[in-house]
C-alpha cells in the first residue's frame, strides 16, 4: 500500500513539481495550499507523514503543527523552511517535529528524509509479541499507545518523546552519551538535533515529576543518566 503524504505548500509551481516527483516515487500525495485547508484534510483522512511549509497563508506551519498534535501525537511531521534560523528549527522540534529541510532543497534530499522518518516510525512500533506496558518507577509507560500514566493521571506523548523515554528507561543507571542517543533516535547528532534533545529531556522530567525517585541527570560533557 502506498504511503500517504499531506504536503502543505502555498507556492503553486514548487508544489506542482514536488508533488509530481514524490508521486513518481510511488507516494500518494495530498496537497493543500494553506494551513486551514490542510487542517480540513487532517480531520477527514489518515496520513503517514505531514510535510509542512513554515510560511503559509491563513495558518502558519507552526500553528498547523500544534493543531495536528492536538488530535494526533503519532503522525510524523517534517518542516520545510526558507529561513535557516536556529529559533525556527528549535521551535519546530518543540512542537514535536521529526525533521526539517531548508529551502531550496533537492527532491532526492526530501525523499531520503521522508524515507528515514517513515522507516524509523515503523521500526519503532512494538510487535504484538512485545509487552505493551513497562513500569518506569511508579509510572506505567505504554509505548504502543504513547501514554505515561500514574494513579488517575494520563499523559499522551509524541512519538519522539516516547522514543527518548524508551531508550533511557531500558538502560537505567547507565550513562548514555548524547551522540549515541541522538543517532539512535534521529539518526544524526548535529547541533540543532542536540538542542531539540534538550527540549525533550526537559519535557520528560516534567512528565515524570510525580515520582521523586525518577531522575534524568545531565552528565556534564557526556550525556544523560536515568535512575528510578
Tab-separated table of C-alpha atoms in Angstrom:
chain	number	residue	atom	x	y	z
A	1	UNK	CA	0.000	0.000	0.000
A	2	UNK	CA	1.295	3.456	-0.888
A	3	UNK	CA	2.388	5.739	1.926
A	4	UNK	CA	0.177	8.816	2.100
A	5	UNK	CA	1.720	12.277	2.466
A	6	UNK	CA	-0.020	15.504	3.389
A	7	UNK	CA	2.043	18.161	1.618
A	8	UNK	CA	1.318	21.796	2.503
A	9	UNK	CA	2.910	24.445	0.282
A	10	UNK	CA	1.499	27.751	-0.993
A	11	UNK	CA	3.904	28.221	-3.931
A	12	UNK	CA	1.954	26.592	-6.814
A	13	UNK	CA	4.996	25.938	-9.023
A	14	UNK	CA	7.058	24.344	-6.244
A	15	UNK	CA	4.018	22.397	-5.039
A	16	UNK	CA	3.307	21.001	-8.511
A	17	UNK	CA	6.914	19.911	-9.093
A	18	UNK	CA	7.373	18.394	-5.627
A	19	UNK	CA	4.036	16.554	-5.694
A	20	UNK	CA	4.741	15.207	-9.160
A	21	UNK	CA	8.195	13.941	-8.175
A	22	UNK	CA	7.015	12.326	-4.932
A	23	UNK	CA	4.212	10.575	-6.797
A	24	UNK	CA	6.826	9.283	-9.240
A	25	UNK	CA	8.477	7.646	-6.216
A	26	UNK	CA	5.174	5.848	-5.562
A	27	UNK	CA	3.836	8.020	-2.746
A	28	UNK	CA	0.226	9.158	-2.571
A	29	UNK	CA	0.375	12.928	-2.117
A	30	UNK	CA	-2.484	15.152	-0.959
A	31	UNK	CA	-1.625	18.816	-1.471
A	32	UNK	CA	-3.017	21.756	0.497
A	33	UNK	CA	-2.125	25.337	-0.341
A	34	UNK	CA	-2.720	26.832	3.111
A	35	UNK	CA	-2.886	25.790	6.743
A	36	UNK	CA	-6.654	25.960	7.052
A	37	UNK	CA	-7.188	23.656	4.072
A	38	UNK	CA	-4.588	21.252	5.457
A	39	UNK	CA	-6.393	21.077	8.783
A	40	UNK	CA	-9.595	20.080	6.974
A	41	UNK	CA	-7.737	17.181	5.324
A	42	UNK	CA	-6.276	16.126	8.692
A	43	UNK	CA	-9.751	15.949	10.225
A	44	UNK	CA	-11.061	13.711	7.418
A	45	UNK	CA	-8.148	11.499	6.333
A	46	UNK	CA	-5.250	9.445	7.712
A	47	UNK	CA	-1.692	10.344	6.669
A	48	UNK	CA	1.601	8.532	7.157
A	49	UNK	CA	3.562	11.798	7.289
A	50	UNK	CA	2.894	15.547	7.102
A	51	UNK	CA	5.307	17.763	5.149
A	52	UNK	CA	4.602	21.365	6.132
A	53	UNK	CA	5.966	24.638	4.835
A	54	UNK	CA	6.514	27.082	7.697
A	55	UNK	CA	5.363	30.269	5.939
A	56	UNK	CA	1.739	29.623	4.952
A	57	UNK	CA	-1.330	31.832	4.436
A	58	UNK	CA	-4.308	31.659	6.819
A	59	UNK	CA	-2.425	29.471	9.314
A	60	UNK	CA	1.377	29.168	9.500
A	61	UNK	CA	3.104	25.802	9.648
A	62	UNK	CA	3.865	26.017	13.367
A	63	UNK	CA	0.240	26.708	14.274
A	64	UNK	CA	-0.858	23.944	11.927
A	65	UNK	CA	1.539	21.506	13.629
A	66	UNK	CA	0.148	22.480	17.037
A	67	UNK	CA	-3.355	21.701	15.810
A	68	UNK	CA	-2.254	18.400	14.285
A	69	UNK	CA	-0.623	17.372	17.579
A	70	UNK	CA	-3.862	18.025	19.482
A	71	UNK	CA	-5.545	15.188	17.619
A	72	UNK	CA	-2.612	13.001	16.554
A	73	UNK	CA	0.539	12.640	18.651
A	74	UNK	CA	1.975	9.959	16.402
A	75	UNK	CA	1.979	11.145	12.789
A	76	UNK	CA	5.484	12.294	11.767
A	77	UNK	CA	5.918	15.967	10.851
A	78	UNK	CA	8.646	17.336	8.590
A	79	UNK	CA	9.013	21.104	8.224
A	80	UNK	CA	10.128	22.927	5.095
A	81	UNK	CA	11.613	26.332	5.815
A	82	UNK	CA	13.250	29.005	3.695
A	83	UNK	CA	14.690	30.504	6.859
A	84	UNK	CA	17.770	28.817	8.306
A	85	UNK	CA	17.154	30.430	11.683
A	86	UNK	CA	18.102	28.362	14.704
A	87	UNK	CA	14.981	29.594	16.531
A	88	UNK	CA	12.696	28.270	13.786
A	89	UNK	CA	14.249	24.831	13.910
A	90	UNK	CA	14.153	24.631	17.693
A	91	UNK	CA	10.524	25.769	17.716
A	92	UNK	CA	9.684	23.061	15.195
A	93	UNK	CA	11.238	20.368	17.360
A	94	UNK	CA	9.477	21.755	20.449
A	95	UNK	CA	6.187	21.236	18.615
A	96	UNK	CA	7.054	17.591	18.065
A	97	UNK	CA	8.534	17.766	14.568
A	98	UNK	CA	10.660	14.837	13.403
A	99	UNK	CA	12.893	16.707	10.993
A	100	UNK	CA	13.275	19.798	8.838
A	101	UNK	CA	14.516	20.564	5.338
A	102	UNK	CA	15.822	24.005	4.398
A	103	UNK	CA	14.775	25.518	1.084
A	104	UNK	CA	15.961	25.298	-1.615
A	105	UNK	CA	16.124	21.515	-1.413
A	106	UNK	CA	16.594	18.700	-3.901
A	107	UNK	CA	13.794	16.190	-4.334
A	108	UNK	CA	16.341	13.460	-3.550
A	109	UNK	CA	17.071	15.011	-0.152
A	110	UNK	CA	13.376	15.361	0.645
A	111	UNK	CA	12.687	11.788	-0.468
A	112	UNK	CA	15.568	10.479	1.659
A	113	UNK	CA	14.421	12.298	4.783
A	114	UNK	CA	10.830	11.106	4.313
A	115	UNK	CA	12.033	7.523	3.887
A	116	UNK	CA	14.213	7.684	7.014
A	117	UNK	CA	11.362	9.063	9.131
A	118	UNK	CA	8.844	6.500	7.873
A	119	UNK	CA	11.287	3.632	8.330
A	120	UNK	CA	12.141	4.680	11.877
A	121	UNK	CA	8.498	5.321	12.714
A	122	UNK	CA	7.532	1.824	11.580
A	123	UNK	CA	10.508	0.022	13.128
A	124	UNK	CA	9.911	1.758	16.448
A	125	UNK	CA	6.427	0.300	16.827
A	126	UNK	CA	6.392	-2.730	19.103
A	127	UNK	CA	5.382	-6.078	17.619
A	128	UNK	CA	2.449	-7.965	19.161
A	129	UNK	CA	4.887	-10.325	20.906
A	130	UNK	CA	6.437	-7.460	22.846
A	131	UNK	CA	4.907	-6.295	26.143
A	132	UNK	CA	2.838	-3.183	25.637
A	133	UNK	CA	3.363	-1.649	29.060
A	134	UNK	CA	6.563	-1.129	31.010
A	135	UNK	CA	6.985	0.200	34.527
A	136	UNK	CA	9.132	3.301	34.980
A	137	UNK	CA	9.239	3.961	38.703
A	138	UNK	CA	5.607	4.397	39.742
A	139	UNK	CA	4.522	5.107	36.166
A	140	UNK	CA	3.072	2.779	33.559
A	141	UNK	CA	4.637	3.511	30.174
A	142	UNK	CA	2.784	2.200	27.114
A	143	UNK	CA	4.992	2.712	24.078
A	144	UNK	CA	2.333	1.338	21.725
A	145	UNK	CA	-0.285	3.861	22.828
A	146	UNK	CA	2.273	6.624	23.556
A	147	UNK	CA	0.970	7.080	27.086
A	148	UNK	CA	2.506	7.600	30.502
A	149	UNK	CA	0.186	7.130	33.472
A	150	UNK	CA	0.309	7.334	37.247
A	151	UNK	CA	-2.725	6.958	39.507
A	152	UNK	CA	-5.540	8.776	37.655
A	153	UNK	CA	-3.222	10.975	35.597
A	154	UNK	CA	-2.585	10.167	31.933
A	155	UNK	CA	-0.046	11.958	29.743
A	156	UNK	CA	-0.033	11.403	25.984
A	157	UNK	CA	3.443	11.555	24.459
A	158	UNK	CA	4.644	12.407	20.988
A	159	UNK	CA	6.396	9.577	19.166
A	160	UNK	CA	9.785	11.239	19.684
A	161	UNK	CA	9.133	11.754	23.417
A	162	UNK	CA	8.211	8.083	23.710
A	163	UNK	CA	11.337	7.022	21.809
A	164	UNK	CA	13.630	9.032	24.103
A	165	UNK	CA	11.906	7.720	27.230
A	166	UNK	CA	12.057	4.141	25.934
A	167	UNK	CA	15.760	4.381	25.142
A	168	UNK	CA	16.674	5.828	28.552
A	169	UNK	CA	14.328	3.671	30.645
A	170	UNK	CA	15.656	0.484	29.061
A	171	UNK	CA	19.155	1.473	30.239
A	172	UNK	CA	18.687	2.538	33.880
A	173	UNK	CA	21.752	3.742	35.816
A	174	UNK	CA	23.820	3.821	32.631
A	175	UNK	CA	25.488	6.950	31.297
A	176	UNK	CA	24.095	7.400	27.779
A	177	UNK	CA	26.266	9.526	25.560
A	178	UNK	CA	24.496	12.440	23.901
A	179	UNK	CA	25.712	11.481	20.414
A	180	UNK	CA	24.591	7.866	20.962
A	181	UNK	CA	21.081	8.972	21.901
A	182	UNK	CA	20.833	11.443	19.020
A	183	UNK	CA	21.921	8.893	16.427
A	184	UNK	CA	19.612	6.223	17.879
A	185	UNK	CA	16.535	8.491	17.781
A	186	UNK	CA	17.192	10.977	14.969
A	187	UNK	CA	19.946	9.263	13.007
A	188	UNK	CA	22.072	12.412	13.318
A	189	UNK	CA	23.955	14.284	16.020
A	190	UNK	CA	24.124	17.805	14.609
A	191	UNK	CA	23.744	20.953	16.690
A	192	UNK	CA	20.045	21.531	16.061
A	193	UNK	CA	19.131	17.952	16.905
A	194	UNK	CA	21.112	18.352	20.118
A	195	UNK	CA	19.146	21.425	21.086
A	196	UNK	CA	15.887	19.631	20.390
A	197	UNK	CA	17.022	16.695	22.559
A	198	UNK	CA	17.401	19.081	25.497
A	199	UNK	CA	13.788	20.160	24.959
A	200	UNK	CA	12.585	16.544	25.042
A	201	UNK	CA	14.596	15.771	28.193
A	202	UNK	CA	13.073	18.800	29.946
A	203	UNK	CA	9.572	17.671	28.969
A	204	UNK	CA	10.159	14.134	30.224
A	205	UNK	CA	11.417	15.432	33.570
A	206	UNK	CA	8.195	17.413	33.894
A	207	UNK	CA	6.008	14.441	32.917
A	208	UNK	CA	7.799	12.198	35.448
A	209	UNK	CA	7.849	14.690	38.316
A	210	UNK	CA	5.095	12.928	40.299
A	211	UNK	CA	7.625	10.236	41.248
A	212	UNK	CA	10.582	11.922	43.014
A	213	UNK	CA	12.639	8.726	42.737
A	214	UNK	CA	12.880	9.163	38.956
A	215	UNK	CA	15.781	11.294	37.800
A	216	UNK	CA	17.241	12.142	34.419
A	217	UNK	CA	20.588	13.708	35.258
A	218	UNK	CA	22.908	15.588	32.946
A	219	UNK	CA	26.396	14.093	32.989
A	220	UNK	CA	28.450	17.145	32.107
A	221	UNK	CA	30.145	16.903	28.750
A	222	UNK	CA	28.950	13.329	28.194
A	223	UNK	CA	25.186	12.815	28.183
A	224	UNK	CA	22.414	11.600	30.490
A	225	UNK	CA	21.738	9.038	33.192
A	226	UNK	CA	18.213	7.890	34.127
A	227	UNK	CA	17.568	6.362	37.533
A	228	UNK	CA	14.340	5.105	39.102
